mmCIF file of N, CA and C in Angstrom:
data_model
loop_
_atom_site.group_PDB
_atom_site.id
_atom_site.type_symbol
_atom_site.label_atom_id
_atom_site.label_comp_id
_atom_site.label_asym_id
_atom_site.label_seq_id
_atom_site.Cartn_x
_atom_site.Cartn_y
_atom_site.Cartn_z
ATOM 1 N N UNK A 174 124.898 91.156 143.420
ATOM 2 C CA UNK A 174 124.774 91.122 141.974
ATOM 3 C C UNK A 174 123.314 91.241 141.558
ATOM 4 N N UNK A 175 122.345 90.429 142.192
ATOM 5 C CA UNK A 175 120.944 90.652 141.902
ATOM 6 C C UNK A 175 120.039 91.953 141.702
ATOM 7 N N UNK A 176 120.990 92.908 143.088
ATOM 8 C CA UNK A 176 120.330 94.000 143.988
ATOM 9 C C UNK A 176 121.091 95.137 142.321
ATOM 10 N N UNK A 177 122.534 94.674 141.996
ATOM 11 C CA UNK A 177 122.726 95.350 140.636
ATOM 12 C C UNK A 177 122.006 95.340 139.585
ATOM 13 N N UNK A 178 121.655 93.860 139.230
ATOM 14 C CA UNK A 178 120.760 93.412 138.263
ATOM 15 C C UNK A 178 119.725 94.417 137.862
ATOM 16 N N UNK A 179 118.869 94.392 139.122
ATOM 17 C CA UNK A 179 117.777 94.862 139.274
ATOM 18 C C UNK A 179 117.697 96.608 139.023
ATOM 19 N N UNK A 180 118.541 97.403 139.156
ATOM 20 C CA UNK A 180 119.125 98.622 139.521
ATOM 21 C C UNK A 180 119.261 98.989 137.528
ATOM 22 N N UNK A 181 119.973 98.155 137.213
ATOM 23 C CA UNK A 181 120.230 98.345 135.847
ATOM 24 C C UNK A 181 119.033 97.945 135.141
ATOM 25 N N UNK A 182 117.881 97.606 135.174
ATOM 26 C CA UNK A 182 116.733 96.910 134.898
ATOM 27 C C UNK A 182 116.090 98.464 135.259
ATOM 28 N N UNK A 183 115.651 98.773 136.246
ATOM 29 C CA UNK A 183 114.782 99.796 136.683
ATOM 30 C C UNK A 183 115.086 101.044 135.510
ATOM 31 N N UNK A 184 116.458 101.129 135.728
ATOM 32 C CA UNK A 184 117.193 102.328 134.555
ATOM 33 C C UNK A 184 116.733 102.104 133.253
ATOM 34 N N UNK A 185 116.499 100.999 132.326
ATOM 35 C CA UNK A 185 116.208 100.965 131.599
ATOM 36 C C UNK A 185 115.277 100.801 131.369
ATOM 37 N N UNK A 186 114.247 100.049 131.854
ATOM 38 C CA UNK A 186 112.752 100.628 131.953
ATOM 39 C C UNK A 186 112.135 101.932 131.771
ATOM 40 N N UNK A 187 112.975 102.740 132.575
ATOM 41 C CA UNK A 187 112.920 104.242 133.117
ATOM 42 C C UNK A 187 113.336 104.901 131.445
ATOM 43 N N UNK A 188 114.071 104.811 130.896
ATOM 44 C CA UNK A 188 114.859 105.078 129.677
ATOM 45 C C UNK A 188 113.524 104.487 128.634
ATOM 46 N N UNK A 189 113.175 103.268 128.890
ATOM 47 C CA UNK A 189 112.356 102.690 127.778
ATOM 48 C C UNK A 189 110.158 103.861 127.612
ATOM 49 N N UNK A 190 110.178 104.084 129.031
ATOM 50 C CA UNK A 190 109.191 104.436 129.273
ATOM 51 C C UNK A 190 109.481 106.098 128.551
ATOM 52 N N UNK A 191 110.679 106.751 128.724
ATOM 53 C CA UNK A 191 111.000 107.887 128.145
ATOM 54 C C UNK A 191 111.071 108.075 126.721
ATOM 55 N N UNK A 192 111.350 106.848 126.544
ATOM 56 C CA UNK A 192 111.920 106.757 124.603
ATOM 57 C C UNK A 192 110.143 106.709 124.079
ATOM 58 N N UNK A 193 109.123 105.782 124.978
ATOM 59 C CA UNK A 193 107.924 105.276 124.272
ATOM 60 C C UNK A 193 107.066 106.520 124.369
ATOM 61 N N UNK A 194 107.202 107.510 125.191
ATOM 62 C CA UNK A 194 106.142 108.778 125.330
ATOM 63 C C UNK A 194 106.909 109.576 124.420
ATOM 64 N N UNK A 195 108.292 109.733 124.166
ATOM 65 C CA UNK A 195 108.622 110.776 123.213
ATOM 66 C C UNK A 195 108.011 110.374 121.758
ATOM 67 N N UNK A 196 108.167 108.829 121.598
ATOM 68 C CA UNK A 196 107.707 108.827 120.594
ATOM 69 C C UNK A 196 106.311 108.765 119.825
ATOM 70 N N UNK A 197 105.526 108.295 120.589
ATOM 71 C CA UNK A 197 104.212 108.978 121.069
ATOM 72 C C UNK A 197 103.975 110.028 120.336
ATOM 73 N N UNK A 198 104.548 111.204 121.466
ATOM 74 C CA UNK A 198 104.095 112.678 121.414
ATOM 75 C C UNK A 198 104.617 112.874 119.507
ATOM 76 N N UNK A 199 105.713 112.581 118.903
ATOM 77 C CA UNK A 199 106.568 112.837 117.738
ATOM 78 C C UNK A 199 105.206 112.534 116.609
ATOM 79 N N UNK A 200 104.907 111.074 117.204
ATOM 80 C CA UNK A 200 103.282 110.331 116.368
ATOM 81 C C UNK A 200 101.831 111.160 116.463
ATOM 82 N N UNK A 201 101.387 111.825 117.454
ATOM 83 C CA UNK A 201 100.525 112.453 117.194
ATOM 84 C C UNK A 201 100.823 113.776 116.591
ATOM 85 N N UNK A 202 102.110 114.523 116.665
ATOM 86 C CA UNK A 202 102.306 115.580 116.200
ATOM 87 C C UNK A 202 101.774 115.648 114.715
ATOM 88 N N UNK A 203 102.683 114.485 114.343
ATOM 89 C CA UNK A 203 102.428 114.239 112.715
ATOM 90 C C UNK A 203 101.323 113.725 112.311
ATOM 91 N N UNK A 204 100.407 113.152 112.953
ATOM 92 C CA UNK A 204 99.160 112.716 112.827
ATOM 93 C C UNK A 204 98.202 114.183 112.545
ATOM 94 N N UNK A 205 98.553 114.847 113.773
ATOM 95 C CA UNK A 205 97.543 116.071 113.913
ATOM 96 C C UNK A 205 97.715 117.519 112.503
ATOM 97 N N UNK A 206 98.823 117.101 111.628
ATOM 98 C CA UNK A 206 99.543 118.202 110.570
ATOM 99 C C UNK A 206 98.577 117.787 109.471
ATOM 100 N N UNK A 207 98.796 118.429 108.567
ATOM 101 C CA UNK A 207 98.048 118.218 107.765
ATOM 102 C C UNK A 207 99.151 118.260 106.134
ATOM 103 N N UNK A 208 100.163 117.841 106.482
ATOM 104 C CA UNK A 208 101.785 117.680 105.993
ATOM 105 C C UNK A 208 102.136 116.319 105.414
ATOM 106 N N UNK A 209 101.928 116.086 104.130
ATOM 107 C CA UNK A 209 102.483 114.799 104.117
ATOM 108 C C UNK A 209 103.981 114.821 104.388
ATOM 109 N N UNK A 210 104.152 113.902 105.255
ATOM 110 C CA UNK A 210 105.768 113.496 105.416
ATOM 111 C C UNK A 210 106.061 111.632 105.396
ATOM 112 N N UNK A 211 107.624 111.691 105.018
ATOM 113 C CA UNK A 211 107.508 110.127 104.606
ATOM 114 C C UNK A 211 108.941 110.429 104.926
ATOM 115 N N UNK A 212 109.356 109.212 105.763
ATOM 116 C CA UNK A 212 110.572 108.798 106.590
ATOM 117 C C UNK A 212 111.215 107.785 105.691
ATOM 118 N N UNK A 213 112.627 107.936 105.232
ATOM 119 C CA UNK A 213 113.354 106.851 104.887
ATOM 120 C C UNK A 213 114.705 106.571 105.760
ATOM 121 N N UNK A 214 114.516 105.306 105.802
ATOM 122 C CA UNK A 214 115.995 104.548 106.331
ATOM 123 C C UNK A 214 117.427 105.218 105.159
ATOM 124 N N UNK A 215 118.225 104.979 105.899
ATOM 125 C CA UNK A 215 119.824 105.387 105.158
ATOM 126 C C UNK A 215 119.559 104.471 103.729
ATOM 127 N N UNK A 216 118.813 103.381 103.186
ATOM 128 C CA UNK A 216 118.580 102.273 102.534
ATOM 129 C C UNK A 216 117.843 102.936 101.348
ATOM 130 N N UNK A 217 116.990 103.963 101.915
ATOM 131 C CA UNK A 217 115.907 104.662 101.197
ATOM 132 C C UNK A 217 114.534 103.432 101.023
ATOM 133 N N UNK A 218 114.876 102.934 102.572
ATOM 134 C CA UNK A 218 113.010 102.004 102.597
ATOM 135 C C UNK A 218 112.330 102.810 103.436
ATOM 136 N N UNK A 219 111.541 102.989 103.148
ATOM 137 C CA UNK A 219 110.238 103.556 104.009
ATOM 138 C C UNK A 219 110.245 102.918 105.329
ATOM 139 N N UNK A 220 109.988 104.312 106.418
ATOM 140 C CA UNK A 220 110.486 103.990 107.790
ATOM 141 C C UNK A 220 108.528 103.956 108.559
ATOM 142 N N UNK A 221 108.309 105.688 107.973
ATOM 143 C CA UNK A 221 106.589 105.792 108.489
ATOM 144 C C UNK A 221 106.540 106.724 107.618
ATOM 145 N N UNK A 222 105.620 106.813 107.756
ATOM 146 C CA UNK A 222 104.442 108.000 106.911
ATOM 147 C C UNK A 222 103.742 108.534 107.540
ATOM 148 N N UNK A 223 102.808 109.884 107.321
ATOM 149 C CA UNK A 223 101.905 110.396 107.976
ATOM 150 C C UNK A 223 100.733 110.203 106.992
ATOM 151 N N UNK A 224 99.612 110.040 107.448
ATOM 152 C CA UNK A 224 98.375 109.694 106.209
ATOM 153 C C UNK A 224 98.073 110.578 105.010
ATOM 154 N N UNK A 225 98.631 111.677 105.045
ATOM 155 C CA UNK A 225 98.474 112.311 104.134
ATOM 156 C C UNK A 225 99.474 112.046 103.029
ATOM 157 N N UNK A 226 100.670 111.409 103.139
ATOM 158 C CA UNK A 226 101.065 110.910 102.389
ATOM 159 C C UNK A 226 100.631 110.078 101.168
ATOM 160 N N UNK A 227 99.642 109.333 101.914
ATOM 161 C CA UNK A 227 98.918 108.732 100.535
ATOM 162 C C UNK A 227 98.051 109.243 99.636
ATOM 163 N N UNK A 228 97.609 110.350 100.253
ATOM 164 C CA UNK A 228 97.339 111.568 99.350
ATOM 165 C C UNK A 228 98.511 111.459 98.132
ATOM 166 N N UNK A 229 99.056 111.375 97.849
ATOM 167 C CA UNK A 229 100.300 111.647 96.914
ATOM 168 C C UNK A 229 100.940 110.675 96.238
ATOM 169 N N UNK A 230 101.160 109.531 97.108
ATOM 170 C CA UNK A 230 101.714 108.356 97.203
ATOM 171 C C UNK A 230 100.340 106.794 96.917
ATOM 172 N N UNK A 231 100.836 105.813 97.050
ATOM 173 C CA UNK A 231 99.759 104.757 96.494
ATOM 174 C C UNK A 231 100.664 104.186 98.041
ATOM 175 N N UNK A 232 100.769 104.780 98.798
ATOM 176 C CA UNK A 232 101.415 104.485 100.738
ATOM 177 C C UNK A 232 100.552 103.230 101.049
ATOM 178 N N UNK A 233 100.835 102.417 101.954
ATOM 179 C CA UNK A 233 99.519 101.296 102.247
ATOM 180 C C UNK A 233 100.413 101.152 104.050
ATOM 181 N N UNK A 234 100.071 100.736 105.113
ATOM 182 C CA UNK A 234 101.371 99.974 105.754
ATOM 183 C C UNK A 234 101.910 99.243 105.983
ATOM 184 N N UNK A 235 101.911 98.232 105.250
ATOM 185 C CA UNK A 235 102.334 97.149 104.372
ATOM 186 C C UNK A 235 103.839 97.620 104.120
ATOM 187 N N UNK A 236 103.500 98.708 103.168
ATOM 188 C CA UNK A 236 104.461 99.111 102.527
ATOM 189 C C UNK A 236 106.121 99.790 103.700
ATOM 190 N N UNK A 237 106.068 99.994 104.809
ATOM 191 C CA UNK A 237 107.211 99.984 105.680
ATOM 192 C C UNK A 237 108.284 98.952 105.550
ATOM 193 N N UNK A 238 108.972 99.599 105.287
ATOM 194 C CA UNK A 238 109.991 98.724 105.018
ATOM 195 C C UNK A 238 110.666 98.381 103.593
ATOM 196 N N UNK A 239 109.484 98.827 102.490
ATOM 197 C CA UNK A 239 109.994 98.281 101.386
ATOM 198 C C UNK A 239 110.999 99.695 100.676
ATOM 199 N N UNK A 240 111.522 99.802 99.510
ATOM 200 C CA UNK A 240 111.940 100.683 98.903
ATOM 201 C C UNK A 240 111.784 102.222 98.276
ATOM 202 N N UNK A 241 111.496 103.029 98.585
ATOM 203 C CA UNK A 241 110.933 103.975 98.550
ATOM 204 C C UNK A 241 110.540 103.973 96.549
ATOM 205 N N UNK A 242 111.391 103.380 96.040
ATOM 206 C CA UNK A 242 111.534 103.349 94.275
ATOM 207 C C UNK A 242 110.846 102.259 93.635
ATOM 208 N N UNK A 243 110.016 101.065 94.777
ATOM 209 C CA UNK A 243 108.954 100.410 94.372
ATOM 210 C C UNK A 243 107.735 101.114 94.726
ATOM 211 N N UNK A 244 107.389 102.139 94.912
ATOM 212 C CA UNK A 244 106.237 103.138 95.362
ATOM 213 C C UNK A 244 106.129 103.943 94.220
ATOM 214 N N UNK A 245 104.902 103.676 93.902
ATOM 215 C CA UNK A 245 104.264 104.361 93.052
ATOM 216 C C UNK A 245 103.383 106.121 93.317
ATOM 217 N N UNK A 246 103.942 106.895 92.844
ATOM 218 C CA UNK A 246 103.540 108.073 92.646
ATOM 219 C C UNK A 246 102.331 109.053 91.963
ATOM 220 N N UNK A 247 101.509 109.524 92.338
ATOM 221 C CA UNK A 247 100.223 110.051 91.294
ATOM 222 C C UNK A 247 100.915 111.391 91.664
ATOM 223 N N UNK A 248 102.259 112.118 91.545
ATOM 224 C CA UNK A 248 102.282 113.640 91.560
ATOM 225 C C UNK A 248 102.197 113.816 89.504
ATOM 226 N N UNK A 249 101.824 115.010 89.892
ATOM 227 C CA UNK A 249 102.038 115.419 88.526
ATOM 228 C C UNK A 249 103.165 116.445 87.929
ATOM 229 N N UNK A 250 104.111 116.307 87.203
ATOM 230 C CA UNK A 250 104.546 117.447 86.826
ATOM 231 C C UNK A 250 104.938 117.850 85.745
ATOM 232 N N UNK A 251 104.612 118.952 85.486
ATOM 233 C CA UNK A 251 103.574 119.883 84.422
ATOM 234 C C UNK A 251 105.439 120.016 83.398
ATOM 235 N N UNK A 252 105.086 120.360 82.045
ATOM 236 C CA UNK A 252 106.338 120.007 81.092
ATOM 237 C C UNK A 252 107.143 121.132 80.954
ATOM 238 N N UNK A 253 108.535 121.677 80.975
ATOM 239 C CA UNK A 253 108.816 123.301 81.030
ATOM 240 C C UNK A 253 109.930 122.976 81.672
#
């Protein structure tokens, strides 16, 4: 049972070390763009952002997690 233990432990490690470099690589992608993008949960709370977002947004990271409709906006749009 131990020698199982251990077996199912290694696997998921193995799985955990795979999940943490993909996500990684996903984080600098969006780091390196020059794209604001902004992630919401099914909830519509803010999941991440890329910094350029706050270009647009009043973004802080604080703000993860909260509601995307308590976020304040500086877009402008023009009347027509």
């Amino acid at each position: 049972m131990n020698e199982e233990l251990h077996t199912v432990n290694q696997e998921l490690q193995t799985r955990l070390n795979e999940f943490t470099r993909t996500s990684n690589d996903i984080k600098n992608l969006l780091d390196s763009t020059d794209i604001a993008t902004l992630f919401l949960d099914n909830n519509l709370c803010v999941r991440r952002f890329t910094s350029e977002t706050s270009r647009v947004t009043q973004l802080i990271p604080g703000d993860v997690g909260r509601p995307i409709t308590d976020i304040a906006s500086s877009l402008l749009y023009p009347d027509g």
